[in-house]
Coordinates of C-alpha atoms and ligand atoms in Angstrom, one line a residue:
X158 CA 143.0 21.2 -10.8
X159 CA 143.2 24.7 -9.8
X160 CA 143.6 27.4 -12.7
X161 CA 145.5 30.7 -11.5
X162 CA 145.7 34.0 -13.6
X163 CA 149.3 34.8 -14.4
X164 CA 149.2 38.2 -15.1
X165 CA 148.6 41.5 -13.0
X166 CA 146.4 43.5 -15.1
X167 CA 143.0 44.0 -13.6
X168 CA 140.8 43.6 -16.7
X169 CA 142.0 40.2 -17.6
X170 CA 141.6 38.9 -14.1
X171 CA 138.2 40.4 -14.2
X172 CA 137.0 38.6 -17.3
X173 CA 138.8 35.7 -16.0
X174 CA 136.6 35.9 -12.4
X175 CA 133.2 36.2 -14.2
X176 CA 134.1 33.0 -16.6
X177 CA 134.8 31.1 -13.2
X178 CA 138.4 30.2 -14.0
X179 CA 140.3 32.0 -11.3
X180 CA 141.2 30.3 -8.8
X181 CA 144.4 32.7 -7.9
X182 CA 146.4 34.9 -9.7
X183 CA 150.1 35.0 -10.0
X184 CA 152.1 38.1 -10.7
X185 CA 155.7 38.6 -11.6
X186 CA 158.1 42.1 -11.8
X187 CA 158.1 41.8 -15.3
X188 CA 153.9 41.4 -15.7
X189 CA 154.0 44.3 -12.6
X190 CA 156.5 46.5 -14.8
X191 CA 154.0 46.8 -17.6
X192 CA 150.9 48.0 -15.6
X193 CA 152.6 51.3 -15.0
X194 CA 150.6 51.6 -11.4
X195 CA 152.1 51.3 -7.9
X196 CA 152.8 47.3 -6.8
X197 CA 151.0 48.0 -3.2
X198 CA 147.8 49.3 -5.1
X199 CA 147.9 46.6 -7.8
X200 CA 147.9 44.1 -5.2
X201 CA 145.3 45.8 -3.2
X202 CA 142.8 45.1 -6.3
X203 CA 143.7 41.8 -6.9
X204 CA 142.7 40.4 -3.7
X205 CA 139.6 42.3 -3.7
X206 CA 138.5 40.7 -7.1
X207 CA 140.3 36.9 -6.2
X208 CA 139.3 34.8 -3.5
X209 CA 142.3 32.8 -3.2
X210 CA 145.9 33.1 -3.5
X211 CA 147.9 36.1 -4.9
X212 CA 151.2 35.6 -5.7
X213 CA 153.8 38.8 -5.3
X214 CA 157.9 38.7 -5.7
X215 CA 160.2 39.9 -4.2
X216 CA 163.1 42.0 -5.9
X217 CA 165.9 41.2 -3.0
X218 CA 168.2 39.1 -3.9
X219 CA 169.9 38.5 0.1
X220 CA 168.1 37.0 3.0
X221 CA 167.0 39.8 4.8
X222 CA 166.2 42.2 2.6
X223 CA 163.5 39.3 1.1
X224 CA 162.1 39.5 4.8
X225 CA 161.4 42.4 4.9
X226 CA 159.8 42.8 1.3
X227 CA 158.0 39.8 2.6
X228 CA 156.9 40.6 5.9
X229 CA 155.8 44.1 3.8
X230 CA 154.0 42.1 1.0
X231 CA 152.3 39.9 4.0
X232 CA 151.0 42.7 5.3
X233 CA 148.1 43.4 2.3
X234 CA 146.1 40.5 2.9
X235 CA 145.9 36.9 4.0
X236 CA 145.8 35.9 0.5
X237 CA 149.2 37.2 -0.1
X238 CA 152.2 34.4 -1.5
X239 CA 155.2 35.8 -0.8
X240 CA 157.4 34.3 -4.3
X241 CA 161.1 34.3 -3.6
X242 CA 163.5 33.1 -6.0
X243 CA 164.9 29.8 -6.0
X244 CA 168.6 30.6 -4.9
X245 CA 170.1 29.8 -1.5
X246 CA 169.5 33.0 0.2
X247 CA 166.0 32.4 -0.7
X248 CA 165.7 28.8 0.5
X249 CA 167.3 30.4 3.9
X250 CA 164.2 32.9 3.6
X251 CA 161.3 30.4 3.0
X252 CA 162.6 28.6 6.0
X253 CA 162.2 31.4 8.2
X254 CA 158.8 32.9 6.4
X255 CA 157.2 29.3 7.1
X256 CA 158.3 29.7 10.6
X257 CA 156.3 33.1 10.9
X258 CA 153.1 31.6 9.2
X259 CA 154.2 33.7 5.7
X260 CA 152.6 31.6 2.8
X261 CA 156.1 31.3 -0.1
X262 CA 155.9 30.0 -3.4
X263 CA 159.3 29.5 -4.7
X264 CA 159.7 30.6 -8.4
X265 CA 162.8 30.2 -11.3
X266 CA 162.3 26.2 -10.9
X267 CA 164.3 24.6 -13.2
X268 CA 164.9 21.2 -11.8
X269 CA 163.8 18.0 -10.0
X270 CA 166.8 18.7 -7.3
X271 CA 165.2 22.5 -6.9
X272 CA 162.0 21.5 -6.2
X273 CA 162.9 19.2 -3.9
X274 CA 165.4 22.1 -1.8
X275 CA 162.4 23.9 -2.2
X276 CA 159.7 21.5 -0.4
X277 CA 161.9 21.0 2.5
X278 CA 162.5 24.5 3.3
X279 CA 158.9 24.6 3.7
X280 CA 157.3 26.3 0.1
X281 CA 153.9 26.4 0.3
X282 CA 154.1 26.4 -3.2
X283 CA 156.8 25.6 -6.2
X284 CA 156.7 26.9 -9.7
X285 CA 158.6 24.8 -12.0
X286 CA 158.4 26.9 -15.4
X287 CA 157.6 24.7 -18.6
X288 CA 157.6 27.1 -20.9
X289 CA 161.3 28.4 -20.4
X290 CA 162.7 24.8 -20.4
X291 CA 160.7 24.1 -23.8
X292 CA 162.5 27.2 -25.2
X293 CA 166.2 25.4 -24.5
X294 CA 165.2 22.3 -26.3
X295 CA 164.4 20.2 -23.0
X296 CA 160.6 19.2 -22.5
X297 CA 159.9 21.4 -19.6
X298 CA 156.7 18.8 -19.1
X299 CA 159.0 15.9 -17.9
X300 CA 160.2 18.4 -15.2
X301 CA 156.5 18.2 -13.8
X302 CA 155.9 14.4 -13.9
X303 CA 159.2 13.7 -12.0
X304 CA 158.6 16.7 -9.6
X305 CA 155.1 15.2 -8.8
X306 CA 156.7 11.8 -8.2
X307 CA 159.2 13.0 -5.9
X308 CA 156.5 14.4 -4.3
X309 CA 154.2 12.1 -3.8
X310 CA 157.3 9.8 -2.6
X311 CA 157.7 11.4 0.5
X312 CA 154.4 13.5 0.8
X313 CA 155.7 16.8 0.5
X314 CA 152.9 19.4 1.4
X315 CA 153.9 22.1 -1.2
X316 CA 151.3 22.8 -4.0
X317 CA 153.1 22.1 -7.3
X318 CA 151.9 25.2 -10.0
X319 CA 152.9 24.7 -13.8
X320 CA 154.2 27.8 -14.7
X321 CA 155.3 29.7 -18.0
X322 CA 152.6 27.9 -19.8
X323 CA 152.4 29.0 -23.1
X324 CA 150.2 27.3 -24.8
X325 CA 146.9 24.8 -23.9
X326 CA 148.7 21.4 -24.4
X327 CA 151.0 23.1 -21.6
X328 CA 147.3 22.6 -19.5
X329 CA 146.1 19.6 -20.6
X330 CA 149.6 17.8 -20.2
X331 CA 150.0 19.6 -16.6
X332 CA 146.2 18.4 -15.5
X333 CA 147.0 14.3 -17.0
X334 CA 150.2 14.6 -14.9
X335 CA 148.3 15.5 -11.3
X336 CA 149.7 19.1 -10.5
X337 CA 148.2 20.9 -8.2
X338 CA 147.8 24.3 -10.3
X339 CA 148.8 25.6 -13.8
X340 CA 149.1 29.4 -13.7
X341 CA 148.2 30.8 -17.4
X342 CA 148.6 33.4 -19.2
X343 CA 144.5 35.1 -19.8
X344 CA 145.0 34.3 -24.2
X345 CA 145.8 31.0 -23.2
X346 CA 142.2 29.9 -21.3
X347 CA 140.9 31.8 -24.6
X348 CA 142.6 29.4 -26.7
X349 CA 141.6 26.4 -24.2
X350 CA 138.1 27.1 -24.9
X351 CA 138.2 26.8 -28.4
X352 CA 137.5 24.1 -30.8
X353 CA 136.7 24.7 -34.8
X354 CA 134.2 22.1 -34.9
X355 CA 132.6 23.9 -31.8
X356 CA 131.9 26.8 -34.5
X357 CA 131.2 24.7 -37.7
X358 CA 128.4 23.7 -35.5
X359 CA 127.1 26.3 -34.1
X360 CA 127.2 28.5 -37.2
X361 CA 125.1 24.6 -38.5
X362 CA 123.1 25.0 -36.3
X363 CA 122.5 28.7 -36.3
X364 CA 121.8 28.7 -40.2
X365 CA 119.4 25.7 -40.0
X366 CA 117.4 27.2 -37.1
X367 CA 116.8 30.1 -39.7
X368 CA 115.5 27.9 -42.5
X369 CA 112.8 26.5 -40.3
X370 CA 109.3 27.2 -41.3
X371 CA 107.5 27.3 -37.9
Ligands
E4P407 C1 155.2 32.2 -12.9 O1 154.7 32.4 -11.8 C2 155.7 33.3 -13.8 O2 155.0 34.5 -13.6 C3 155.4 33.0 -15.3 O3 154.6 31.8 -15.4 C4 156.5 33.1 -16.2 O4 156.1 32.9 -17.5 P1 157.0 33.3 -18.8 O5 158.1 32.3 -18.9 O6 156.0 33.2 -19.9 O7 157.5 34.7 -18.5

């Protein structure tokens, strides 16, 4: 399973690369918004800290004004995603973006039907978002097991990431399921890592080491 950073401040992905859990990094305008530095530049650093894919949205909400954002956004770096949201002048510009090569990762998923829009028009990837449907009462997890199913049915090549993970049984649940990628927040792989008997034991172990006489 494939880890990707979802956040666009450089620090986090930093610690993130030297722990060995970044396998990408995802960015949204809301996580771009709160670095107060310019979108080109923030991208820029990403990919020269991230070997793999870096996710970057577009803020058109028409057809060709996403191409051009896109063919703009392309234009930093082969590992550039182009995310376009999940609406049916965006479907009209992932068609057209697969046709010119343009990696797209279609984000706002909120449904089985979405996703499966989504894969035909050629998404390289599709970001169903757990989290979000958790908040309205609906277990946003079930969205990801029937997605993968439809999926697998008819061996649709786009990468499936769990997104709006909040929380590490978001993870675990994603990876027993199959999906390609969860994309998490940087306190999330924190919290992943933990376990209290992990510190009973080592502070055990710690205090006993100290008591020994040779
Ligand atoms: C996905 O790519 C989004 O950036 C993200 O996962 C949204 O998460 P949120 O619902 O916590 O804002």
């Amino acid at each position: 399973m494939k880890f990707f950073l979802d956040t666009a401040n450089l620090e986090e992905i930093r610690k993130g690369v030297a722990m060995g859990m970044v396998d990408g990094v995802t960015t949204n305008p809301s996580l771009v918004a709160k670095e107060s530095r310019p979108f080109t530049t923030i991208l820029e650093d990403i990919c020269a800290l991230v070997g793999g894919p870096v996710s970057a949205e577009v803020v058109s909400t028409e057809t060709e004004g996403m191409l051009d954002e896109a063919r703009e956004l392309a234009k930093i770096g082969e590992q550039i995603v182009v995310k376009i949201p999940m609406t049916v002048p965006g479907l009209t510009a992932v068609r057209r973006l697969s046709e010119e090569n343009i990696k797209t990762n279609v984000t706002l998923v909120f449904s089985t039907a979405q996703a499966l829009l989504a894969a035909k028009a050629g998404a390289s990837f599709v970001s169903p978002f757990v989290g979000r449907l958790d908040d309205t009462g609906q277990i946003g997890m079930d969205l990801i097991g029937d997605i993968m199913n439809v999926y697998t049915n008819y061996d649709f090549a786009s990468e499936v990431i769990v997104a709006s993970v909040r929380n590490p049984l978001h993870v675990v649940e994603a990876a027993l399921l199959g999906a390609d990628i969860a994309t998490i927040p940087f306190k999330v792989i924190g919290q992943l890592a933990k376990h209290p008997l992990t510190d009973i034991g080592l502070d055990k172990f710690l205090a006993d080491w100290q008591k020994r006489t040779q």
